[in-house]
Short mmCIF file of C-alpha atoms in Angstrom, two decimals:
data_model
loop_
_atom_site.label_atom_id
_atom_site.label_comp_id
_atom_site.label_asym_id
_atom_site.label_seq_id
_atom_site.Cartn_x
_atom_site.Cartn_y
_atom_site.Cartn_z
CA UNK A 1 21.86 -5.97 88.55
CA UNK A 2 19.65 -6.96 85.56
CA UNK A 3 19.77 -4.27 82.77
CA UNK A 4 17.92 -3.12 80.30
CA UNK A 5 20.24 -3.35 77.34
CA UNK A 6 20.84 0.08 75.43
CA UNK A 7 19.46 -1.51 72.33
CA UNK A 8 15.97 -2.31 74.52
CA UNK A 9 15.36 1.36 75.88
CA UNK A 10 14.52 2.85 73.05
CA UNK A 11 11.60 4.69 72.80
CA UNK A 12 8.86 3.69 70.74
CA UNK A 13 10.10 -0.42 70.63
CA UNK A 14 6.75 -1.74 71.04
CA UNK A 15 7.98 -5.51 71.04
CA UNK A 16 8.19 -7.27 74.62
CA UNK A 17 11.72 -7.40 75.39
CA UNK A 18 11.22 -10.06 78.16
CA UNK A 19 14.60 -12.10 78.17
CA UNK A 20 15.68 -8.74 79.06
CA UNK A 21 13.59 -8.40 82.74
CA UNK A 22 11.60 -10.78 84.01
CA UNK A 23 8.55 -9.87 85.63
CA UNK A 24 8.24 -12.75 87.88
CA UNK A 25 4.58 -12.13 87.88
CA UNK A 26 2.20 -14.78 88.91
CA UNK A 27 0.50 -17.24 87.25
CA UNK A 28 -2.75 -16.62 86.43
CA UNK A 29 -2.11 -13.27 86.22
CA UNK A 30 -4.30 -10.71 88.58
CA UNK A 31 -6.12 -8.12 86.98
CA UNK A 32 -3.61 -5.64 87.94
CA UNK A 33 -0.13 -5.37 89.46
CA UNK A 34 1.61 -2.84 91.40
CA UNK A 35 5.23 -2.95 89.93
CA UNK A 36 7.21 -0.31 92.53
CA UNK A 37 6.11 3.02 94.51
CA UNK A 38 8.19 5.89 94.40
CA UNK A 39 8.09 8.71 97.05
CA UNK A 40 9.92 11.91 97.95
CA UNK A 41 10.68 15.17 95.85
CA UNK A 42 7.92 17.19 94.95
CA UNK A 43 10.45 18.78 91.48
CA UNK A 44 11.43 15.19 90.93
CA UNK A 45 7.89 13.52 91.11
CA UNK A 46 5.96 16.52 88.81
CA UNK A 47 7.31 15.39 85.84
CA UNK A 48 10.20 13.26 85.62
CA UNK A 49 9.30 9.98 87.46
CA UNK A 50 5.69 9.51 85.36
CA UNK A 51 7.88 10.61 82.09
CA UNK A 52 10.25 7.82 83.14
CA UNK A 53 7.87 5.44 84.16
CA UNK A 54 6.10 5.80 81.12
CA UNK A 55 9.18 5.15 79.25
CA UNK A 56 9.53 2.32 81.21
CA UNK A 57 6.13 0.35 81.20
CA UNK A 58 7.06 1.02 77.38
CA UNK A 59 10.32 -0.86 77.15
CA UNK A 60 8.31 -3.57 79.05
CA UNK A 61 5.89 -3.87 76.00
CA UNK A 62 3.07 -2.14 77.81
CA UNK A 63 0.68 -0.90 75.62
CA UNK A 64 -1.88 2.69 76.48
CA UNK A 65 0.38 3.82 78.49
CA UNK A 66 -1.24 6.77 80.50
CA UNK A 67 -1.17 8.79 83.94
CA UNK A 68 -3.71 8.56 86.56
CA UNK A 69 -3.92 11.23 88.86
CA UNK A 70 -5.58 11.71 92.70
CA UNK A 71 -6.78 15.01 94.63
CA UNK A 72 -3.80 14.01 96.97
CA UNK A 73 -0.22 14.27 94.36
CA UNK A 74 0.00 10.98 93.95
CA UNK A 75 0.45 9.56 90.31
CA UNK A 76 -0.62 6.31 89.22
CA UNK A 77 1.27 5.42 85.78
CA UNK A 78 -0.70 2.13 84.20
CA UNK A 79 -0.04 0.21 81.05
CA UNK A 80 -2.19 -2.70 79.41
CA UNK A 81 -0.03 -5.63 79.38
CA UNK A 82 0.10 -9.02 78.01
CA UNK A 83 1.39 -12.23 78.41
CA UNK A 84 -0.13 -15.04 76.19
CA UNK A 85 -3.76 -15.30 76.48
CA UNK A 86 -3.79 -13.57 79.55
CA UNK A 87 -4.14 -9.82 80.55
CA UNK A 88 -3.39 -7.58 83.01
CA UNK A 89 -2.63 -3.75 84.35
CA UNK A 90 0.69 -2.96 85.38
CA UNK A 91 1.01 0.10 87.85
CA UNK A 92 3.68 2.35 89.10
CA UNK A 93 2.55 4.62 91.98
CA UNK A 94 4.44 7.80 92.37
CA UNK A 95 3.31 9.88 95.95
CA UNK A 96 5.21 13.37 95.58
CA UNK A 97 5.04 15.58 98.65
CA UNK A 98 8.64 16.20 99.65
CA UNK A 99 12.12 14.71 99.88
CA UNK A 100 12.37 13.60 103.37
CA UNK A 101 8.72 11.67 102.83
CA UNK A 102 10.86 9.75 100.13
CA UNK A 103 13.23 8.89 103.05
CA UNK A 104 10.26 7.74 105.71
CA UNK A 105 8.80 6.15 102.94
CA UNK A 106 11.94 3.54 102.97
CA UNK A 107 11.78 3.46 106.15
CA UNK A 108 8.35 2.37 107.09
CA UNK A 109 8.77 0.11 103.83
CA UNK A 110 6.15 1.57 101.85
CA UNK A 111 9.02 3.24 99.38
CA UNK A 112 10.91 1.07 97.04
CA UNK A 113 12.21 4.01 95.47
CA UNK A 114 13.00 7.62 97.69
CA UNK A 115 13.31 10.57 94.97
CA UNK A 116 15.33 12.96 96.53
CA UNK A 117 16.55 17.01 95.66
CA UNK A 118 18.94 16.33 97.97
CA UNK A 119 21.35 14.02 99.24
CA UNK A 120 20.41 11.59 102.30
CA UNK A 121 21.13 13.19 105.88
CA UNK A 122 23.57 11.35 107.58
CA UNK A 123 20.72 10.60 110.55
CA UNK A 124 18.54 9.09 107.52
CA UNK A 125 21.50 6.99 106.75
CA UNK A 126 22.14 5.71 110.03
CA UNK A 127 18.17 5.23 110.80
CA UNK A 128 17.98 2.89 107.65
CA UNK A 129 21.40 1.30 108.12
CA UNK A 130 19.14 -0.02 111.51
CA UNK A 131 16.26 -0.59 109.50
CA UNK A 132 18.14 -3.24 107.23
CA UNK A 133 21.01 -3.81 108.80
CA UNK A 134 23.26 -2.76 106.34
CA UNK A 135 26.17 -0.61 106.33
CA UNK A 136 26.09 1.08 103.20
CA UNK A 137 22.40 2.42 103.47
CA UNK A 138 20.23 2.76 100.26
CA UNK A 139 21.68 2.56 96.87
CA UNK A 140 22.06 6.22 95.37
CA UNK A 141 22.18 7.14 92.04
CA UNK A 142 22.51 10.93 90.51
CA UNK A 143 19.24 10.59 88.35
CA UNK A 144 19.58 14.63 86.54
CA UNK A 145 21.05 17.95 87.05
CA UNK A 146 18.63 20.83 87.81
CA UNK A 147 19.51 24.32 87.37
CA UNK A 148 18.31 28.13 87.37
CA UNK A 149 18.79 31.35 85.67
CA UNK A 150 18.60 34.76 87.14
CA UNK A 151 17.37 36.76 84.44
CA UNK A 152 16.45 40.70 84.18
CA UNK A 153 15.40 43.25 81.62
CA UNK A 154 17.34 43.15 77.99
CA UNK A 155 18.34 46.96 79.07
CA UNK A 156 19.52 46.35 82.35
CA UNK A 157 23.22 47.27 82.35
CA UNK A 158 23.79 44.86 85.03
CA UNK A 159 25.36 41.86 84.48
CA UNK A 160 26.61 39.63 87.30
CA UNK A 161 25.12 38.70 90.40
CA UNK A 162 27.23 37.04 94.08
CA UNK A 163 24.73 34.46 95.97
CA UNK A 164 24.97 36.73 98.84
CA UNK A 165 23.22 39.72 96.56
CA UNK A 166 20.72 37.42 95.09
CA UNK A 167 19.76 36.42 98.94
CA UNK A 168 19.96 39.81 99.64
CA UNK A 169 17.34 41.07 96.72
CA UNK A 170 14.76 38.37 97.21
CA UNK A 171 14.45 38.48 100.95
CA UNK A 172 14.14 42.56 100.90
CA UNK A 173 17.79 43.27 102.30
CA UNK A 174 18.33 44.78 98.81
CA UNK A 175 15.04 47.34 97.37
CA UNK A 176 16.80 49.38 94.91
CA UNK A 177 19.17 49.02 92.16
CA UNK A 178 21.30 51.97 93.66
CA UNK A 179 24.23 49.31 94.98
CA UNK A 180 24.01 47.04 91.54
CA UNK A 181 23.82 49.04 88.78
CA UNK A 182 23.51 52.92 90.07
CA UNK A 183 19.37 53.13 89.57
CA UNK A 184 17.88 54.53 92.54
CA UNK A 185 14.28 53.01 91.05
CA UNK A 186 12.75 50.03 93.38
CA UNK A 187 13.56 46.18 92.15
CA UNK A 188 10.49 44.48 91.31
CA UNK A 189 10.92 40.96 92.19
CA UNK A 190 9.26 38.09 90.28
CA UNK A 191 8.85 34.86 92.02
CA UNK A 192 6.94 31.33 90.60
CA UNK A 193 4.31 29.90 93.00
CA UNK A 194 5.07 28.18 95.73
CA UNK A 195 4.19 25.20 94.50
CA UNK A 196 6.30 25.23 91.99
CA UNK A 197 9.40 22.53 91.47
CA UNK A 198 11.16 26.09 89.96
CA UNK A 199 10.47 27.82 93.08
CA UNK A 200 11.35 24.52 95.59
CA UNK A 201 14.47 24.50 93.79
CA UNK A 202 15.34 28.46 94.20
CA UNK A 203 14.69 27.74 97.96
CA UNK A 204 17.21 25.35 98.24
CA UNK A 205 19.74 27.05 96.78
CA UNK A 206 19.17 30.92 97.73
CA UNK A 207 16.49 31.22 100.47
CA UNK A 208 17.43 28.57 102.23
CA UNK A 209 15.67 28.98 106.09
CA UNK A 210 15.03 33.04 104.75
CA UNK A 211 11.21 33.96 103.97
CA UNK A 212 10.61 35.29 100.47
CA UNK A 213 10.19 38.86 99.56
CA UNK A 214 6.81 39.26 100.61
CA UNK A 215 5.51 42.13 97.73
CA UNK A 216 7.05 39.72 95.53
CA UNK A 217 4.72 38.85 92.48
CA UNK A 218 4.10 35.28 91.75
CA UNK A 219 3.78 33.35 89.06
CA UNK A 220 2.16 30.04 87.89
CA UNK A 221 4.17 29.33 84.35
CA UNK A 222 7.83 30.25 83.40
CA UNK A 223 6.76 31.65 79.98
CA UNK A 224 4.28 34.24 82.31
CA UNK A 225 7.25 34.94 84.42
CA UNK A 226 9.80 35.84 81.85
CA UNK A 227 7.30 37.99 79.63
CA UNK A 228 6.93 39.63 82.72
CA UNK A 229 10.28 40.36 83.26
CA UNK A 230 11.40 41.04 79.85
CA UNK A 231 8.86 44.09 79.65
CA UNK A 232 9.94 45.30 82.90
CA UNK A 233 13.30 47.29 83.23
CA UNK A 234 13.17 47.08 86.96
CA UNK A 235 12.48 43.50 87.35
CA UNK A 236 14.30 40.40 88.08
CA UNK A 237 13.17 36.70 88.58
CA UNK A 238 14.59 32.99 88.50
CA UNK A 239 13.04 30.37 85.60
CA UNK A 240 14.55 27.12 84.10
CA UNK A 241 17.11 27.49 81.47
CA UNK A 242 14.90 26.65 78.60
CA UNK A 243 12.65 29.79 79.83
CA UNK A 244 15.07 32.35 79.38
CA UNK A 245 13.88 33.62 75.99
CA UNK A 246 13.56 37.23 75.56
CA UNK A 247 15.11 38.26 78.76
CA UNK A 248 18.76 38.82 79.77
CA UNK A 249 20.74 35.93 81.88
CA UNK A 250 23.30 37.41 84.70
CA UNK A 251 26.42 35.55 85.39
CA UNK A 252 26.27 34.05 88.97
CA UNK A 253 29.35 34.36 91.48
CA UNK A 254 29.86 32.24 94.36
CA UNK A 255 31.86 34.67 96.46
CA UNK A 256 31.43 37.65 98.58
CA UNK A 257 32.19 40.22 96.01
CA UNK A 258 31.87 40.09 92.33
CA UNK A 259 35.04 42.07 92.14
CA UNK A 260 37.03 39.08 93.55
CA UNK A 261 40.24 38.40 90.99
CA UNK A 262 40.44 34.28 92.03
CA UNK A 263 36.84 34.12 90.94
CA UNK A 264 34.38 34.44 88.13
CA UNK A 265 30.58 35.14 87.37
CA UNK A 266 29.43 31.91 85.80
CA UNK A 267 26.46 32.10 82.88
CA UNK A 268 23.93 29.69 83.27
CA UNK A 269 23.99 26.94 79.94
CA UNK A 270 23.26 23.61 79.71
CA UNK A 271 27.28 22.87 79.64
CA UNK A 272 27.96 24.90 83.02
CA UNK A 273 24.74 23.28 84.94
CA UNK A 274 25.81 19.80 83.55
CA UNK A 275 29.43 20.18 84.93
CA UNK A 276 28.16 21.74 87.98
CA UNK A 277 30.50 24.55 87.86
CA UNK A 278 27.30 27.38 87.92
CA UNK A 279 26.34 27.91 91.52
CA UNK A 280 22.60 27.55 91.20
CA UNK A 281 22.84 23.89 89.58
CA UNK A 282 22.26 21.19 92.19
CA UNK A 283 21.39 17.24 91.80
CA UNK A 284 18.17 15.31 91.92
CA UNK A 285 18.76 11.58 92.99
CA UNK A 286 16.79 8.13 93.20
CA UNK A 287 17.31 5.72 96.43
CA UNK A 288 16.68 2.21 96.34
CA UNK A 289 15.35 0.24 99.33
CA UNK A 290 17.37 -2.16 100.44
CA UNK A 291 14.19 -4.75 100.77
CA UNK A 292 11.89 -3.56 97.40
CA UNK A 293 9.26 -6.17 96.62
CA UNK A 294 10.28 -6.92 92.86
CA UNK A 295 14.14 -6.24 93.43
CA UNK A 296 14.81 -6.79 89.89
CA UNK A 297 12.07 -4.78 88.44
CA UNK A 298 13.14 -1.49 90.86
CA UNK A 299 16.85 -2.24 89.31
CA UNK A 300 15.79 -2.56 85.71
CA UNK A 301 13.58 0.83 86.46
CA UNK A 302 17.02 2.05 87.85
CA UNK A 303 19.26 1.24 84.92
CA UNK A 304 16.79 2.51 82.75
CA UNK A 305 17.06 6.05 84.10
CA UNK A 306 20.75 6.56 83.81
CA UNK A 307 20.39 5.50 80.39
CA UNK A 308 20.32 7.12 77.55
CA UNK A 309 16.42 6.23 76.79
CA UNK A 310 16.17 7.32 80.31
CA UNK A 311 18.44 10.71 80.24
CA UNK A 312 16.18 11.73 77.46
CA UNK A 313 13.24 12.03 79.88
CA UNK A 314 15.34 13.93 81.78
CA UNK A 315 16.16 16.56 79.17
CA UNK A 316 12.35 16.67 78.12
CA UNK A 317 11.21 17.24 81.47
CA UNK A 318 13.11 20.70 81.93
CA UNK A 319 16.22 19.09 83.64
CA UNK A 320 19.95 18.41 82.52
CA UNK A 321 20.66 15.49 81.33
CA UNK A 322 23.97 13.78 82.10
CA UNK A 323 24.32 12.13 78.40
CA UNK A 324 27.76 13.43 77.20
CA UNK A 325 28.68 15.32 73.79
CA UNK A 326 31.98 17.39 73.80
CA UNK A 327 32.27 21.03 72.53
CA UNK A 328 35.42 22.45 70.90
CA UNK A 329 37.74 24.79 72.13
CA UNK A 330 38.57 25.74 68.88
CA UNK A 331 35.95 25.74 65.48
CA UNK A 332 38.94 27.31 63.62
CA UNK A 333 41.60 24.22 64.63
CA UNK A 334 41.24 20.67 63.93
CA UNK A 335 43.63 19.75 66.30
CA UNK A 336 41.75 21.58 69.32
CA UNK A 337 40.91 19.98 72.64
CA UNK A 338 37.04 19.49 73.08
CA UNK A 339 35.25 19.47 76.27
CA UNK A 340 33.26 17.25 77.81
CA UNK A 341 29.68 18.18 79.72
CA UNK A 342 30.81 16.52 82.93
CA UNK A 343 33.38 17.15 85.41
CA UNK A 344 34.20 14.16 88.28
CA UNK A 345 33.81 14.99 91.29
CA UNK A 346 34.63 13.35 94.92
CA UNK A 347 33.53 12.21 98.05
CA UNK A 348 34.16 14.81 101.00
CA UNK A 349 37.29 15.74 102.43
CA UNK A 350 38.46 12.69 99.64
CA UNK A 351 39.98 11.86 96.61
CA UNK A 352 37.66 9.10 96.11
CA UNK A 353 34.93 9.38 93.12
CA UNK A 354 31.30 9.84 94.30
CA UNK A 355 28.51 8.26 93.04
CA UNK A 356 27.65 10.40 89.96
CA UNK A 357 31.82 10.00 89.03
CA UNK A 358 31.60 6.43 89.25
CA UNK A 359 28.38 6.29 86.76
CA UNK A 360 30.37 8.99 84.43
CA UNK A 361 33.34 6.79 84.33
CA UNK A 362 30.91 4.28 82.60
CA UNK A 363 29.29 7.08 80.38
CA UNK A 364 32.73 8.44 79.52
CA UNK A 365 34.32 4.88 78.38
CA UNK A 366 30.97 3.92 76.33
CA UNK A 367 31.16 7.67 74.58
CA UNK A 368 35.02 6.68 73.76
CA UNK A 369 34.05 3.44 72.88
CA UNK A 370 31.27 5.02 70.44
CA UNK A 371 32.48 4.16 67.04
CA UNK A 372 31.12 8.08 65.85
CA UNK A 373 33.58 9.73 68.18
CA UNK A 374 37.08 9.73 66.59
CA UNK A 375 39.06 10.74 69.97
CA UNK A 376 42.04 8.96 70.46
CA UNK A 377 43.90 11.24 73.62
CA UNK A 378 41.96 12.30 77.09
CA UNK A 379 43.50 15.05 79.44
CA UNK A 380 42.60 15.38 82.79
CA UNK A 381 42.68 18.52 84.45
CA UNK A 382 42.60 18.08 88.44
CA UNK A 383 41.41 20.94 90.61
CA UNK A 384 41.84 21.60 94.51
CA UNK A 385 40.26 23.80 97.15
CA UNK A 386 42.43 27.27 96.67
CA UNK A 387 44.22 27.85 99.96
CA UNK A 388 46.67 30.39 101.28
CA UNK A 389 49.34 28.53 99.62
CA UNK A 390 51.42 30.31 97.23
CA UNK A 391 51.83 27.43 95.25
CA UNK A 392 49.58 27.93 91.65
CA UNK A 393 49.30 24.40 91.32
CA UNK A 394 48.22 21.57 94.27
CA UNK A 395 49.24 18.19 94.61
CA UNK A 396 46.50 17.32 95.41
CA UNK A 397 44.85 18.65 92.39
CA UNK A 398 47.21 15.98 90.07
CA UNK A 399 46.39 13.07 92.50
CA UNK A 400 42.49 13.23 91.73
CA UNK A 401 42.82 13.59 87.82
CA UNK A 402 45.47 10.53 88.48
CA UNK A 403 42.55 8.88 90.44
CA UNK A 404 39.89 9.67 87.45
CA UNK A 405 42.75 7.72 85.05
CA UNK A 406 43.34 4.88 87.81
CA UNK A 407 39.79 3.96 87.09
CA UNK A 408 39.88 4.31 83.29
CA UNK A 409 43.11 1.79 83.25
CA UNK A 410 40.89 -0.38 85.88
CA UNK A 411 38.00 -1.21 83.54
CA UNK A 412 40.72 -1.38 80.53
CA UNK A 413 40.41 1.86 78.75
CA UNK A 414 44.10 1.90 76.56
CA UNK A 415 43.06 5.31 75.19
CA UNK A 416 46.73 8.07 75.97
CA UNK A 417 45.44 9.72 78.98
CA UNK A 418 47.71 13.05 79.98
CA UNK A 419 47.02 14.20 83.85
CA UNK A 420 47.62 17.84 85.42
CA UNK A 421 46.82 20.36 88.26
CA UNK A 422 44.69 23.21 86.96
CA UNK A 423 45.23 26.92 88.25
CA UNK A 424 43.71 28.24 91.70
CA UNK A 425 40.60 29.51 89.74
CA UNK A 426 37.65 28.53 92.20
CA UNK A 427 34.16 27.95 91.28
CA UNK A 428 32.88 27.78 94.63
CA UNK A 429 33.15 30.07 98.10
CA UNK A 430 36.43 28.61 99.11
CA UNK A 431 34.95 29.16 102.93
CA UNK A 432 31.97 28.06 102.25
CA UNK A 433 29.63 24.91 102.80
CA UNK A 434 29.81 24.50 98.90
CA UNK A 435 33.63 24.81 98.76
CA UNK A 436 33.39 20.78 97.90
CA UNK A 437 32.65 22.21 94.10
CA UNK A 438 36.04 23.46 93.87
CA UNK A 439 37.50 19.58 94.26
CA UNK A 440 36.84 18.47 90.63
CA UNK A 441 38.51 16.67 87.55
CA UNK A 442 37.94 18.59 83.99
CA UNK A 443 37.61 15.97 80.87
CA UNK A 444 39.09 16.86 77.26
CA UNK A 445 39.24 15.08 74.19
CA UNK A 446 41.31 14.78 71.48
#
């Protein structure tokens, strides 16, 4: 794949860093030329894509950068460009009306780029493994992580919240707060529009197939939502992390009761959406046709966004961004572990790294690497799915934070790496469809 070096994507390097990607654009140049189309996810396509594309035409030493858009949510990002004497308009189109159109659009070839808030069916696999005959289907990366807090009243004495409740509450199963926190008073529940990425997002992770609430009062802005909440004792509602603000976050289980001793209510924070350890934190992913028109172009575009440059968008846009910093354990020792924002995680039913592990194995040895980070020891702390076992600690649990340093050693990381099994502590419904979260590899630094 050609890359945009580190040193390139930077924002604001208004030079033409050419020897980097070539454009392969004809000679005489047209008077404008479509570089890529992305389709798919309405959350992903709002704001990110243009943001990144933008970022993009940028490190290509476009100049008046700027966003076109049509009456049918599709984006047209176009930058003046130059080469020589000659001129032109380079375009990136960006058609946003769901994730599955992002799949069809691969499929009919009019996608060189599916943005997805989900992973690929296995019958969109197997459709485009036909389409191109190839066996791997589309190349997948894990572009940002997107996550939601449940927020209430300041006053409210409540303070942790089981999936099944929240269902419960915004679908009208649960009226009052009589079962939560003893108030027999009605809950008054706050939703964002339907049209919102916020509320596509709180769909997918809590409605699912269930129909909203239907007295439920929407909302076109986050900051209109939590105001609205955070002058209302009775109310709850679901915004972005950065919208919290006045308002009071609950700590999210992932179980069936919150009184369960094996689990834990998780509080939404940048560092418990990045490791995906909250339960209403899920990924948002790019998918590259296996045929696009200027391959090396769609892989530059690519490498940009899990770069640093690129993971910047990311934050800016309202998302998680998967560029790592470590937090202490300790402030008072100097000898304390610190954490990193990322745990690895596997393929299913595997001890294999997925595709966001493999791309923070290369984030984790360039942050070691980093000559402003003085860590010298990494610990790896495996973790299993609990099961009726008595045993506290799984083998299984040791054998994927041995995989995680198998990989390190591989690419020639000489750093003292210590591996163990972590306690039963689940983060996930250990009978549910998410139990997969519970199969993860904790990093610390020393």
């Amino acid at each position: 794949m050609q890359a945009v070096t580190e040193g390139q994507a930077v924002l604001g390097n208004k030079r033409n860093p050419l020897n980097a990607v070539d454009l392969q654009l004809p000679i005489p140049l047209k008077k404008e030329h479509l570089l890529f189309t992305i389709q798919g996810s309405n959350t992903v396509g709002a704001q990110l894509t243009p943001n990144l594309a933008q970022g993009f035409l940028e490190v290509l030493g476009a100049s008046d950068i700027h966003t076109v858009n049509t009456d049918t949510n599709k984006k047209f990002v176009v930058g003046k460009y130059q080469r020589a004497d000659q001129h032109t308009l380079l375009k990136i189109a960006i058609d946003a009306h769901g994730s599955s159109t992002g799949f069809k659009g691969l499929l009919n070839g009019k996608a060189d780029i599916a943005a997805a808030s989900r992973p690929i069916k296995p019958k969109e696999k197997v459709l485009l493994n036909s389409r191109y005959k190839s066996f791997d289907g589309p190349k997948e990366i894990v572009l940002a992580i997107d996550g939601l807090a449940i927020i209430i009243h300041p006053n409210n004495s409540l303070n942790n919240l089981t999936l099944s409740q929240l269902e419960k509450i915004f679908t009208g199963k649960i009226t009052t707060w009589k079962k939560l926190n003893g108030s027999s008073k009605p809950i008054h529940v706050k939703s964002r529009d339907a049209k919102s990425g916020t509320y596509d997002t709180f769909k997918h992770l809590v409605l699912r197939k269930k129909k909203l609430i239907s007295n439920a009062v929407r909302f076109e802005s986050n900051t209109s939502l939590s105001e609205s909440v955070s002058r209302d004792i009775d109310a709850i509602g679901f915004i972005p992390l950065a919208s919290i603000n006045d308002a009071k976050a609950l700590s999210i289980s992932d179980t069936k009761s919150t009184s369960n001793k094996t689990s834990h209510g998780i509080l939404p924070s940048e560092l418990t959406v990045a490791t995906e350890d909250y339960p209403l934190s899920r990924r948002l992913y790019l998918y590259r046709s296996s045929n696009p028109k200027h391959a090396n172009i769609v892989d530059a575009f690519l490498t940009y966004a899990e770069s640093n440059a690129g993971q910047h968008h990311v934050k800016q846009s309202g998302f998680v961004s998967q560029q790592l910093y470590a937090l202490p354990s300790n402030l008072q020792d100097k000898n304390a572990w610190w954490r990193l924002n990322l745990n690895i995680r596997f393929q299913k039913d595997t001890s294999n790294l997925d595709t966001k592990a493999n791309a923070d194995v290369q984030r984790l040895v360039a942050f070691l690497n980093n000559k402003g980070n003085k860590f010298s020891q990494i610990r790896f702390v495996g973790y299993s799915n609990p099961t009726n076992s008595k045993r506290k600690h799984s083998p299984l649990s040791r054998l994927r934070a041995q995989n995680v340093r198998w990989a390190l050693r591989n690419i020639g990381v000489k750093n003292r790496i210590k591996t163990v099994a972590g306690s039963s502590v689940f983060v996930a419904d250990p009978n549910s469809i998410r139990k997969e979260k519970n199969r993860r590899v904790e990093v610390w630094v020393q």
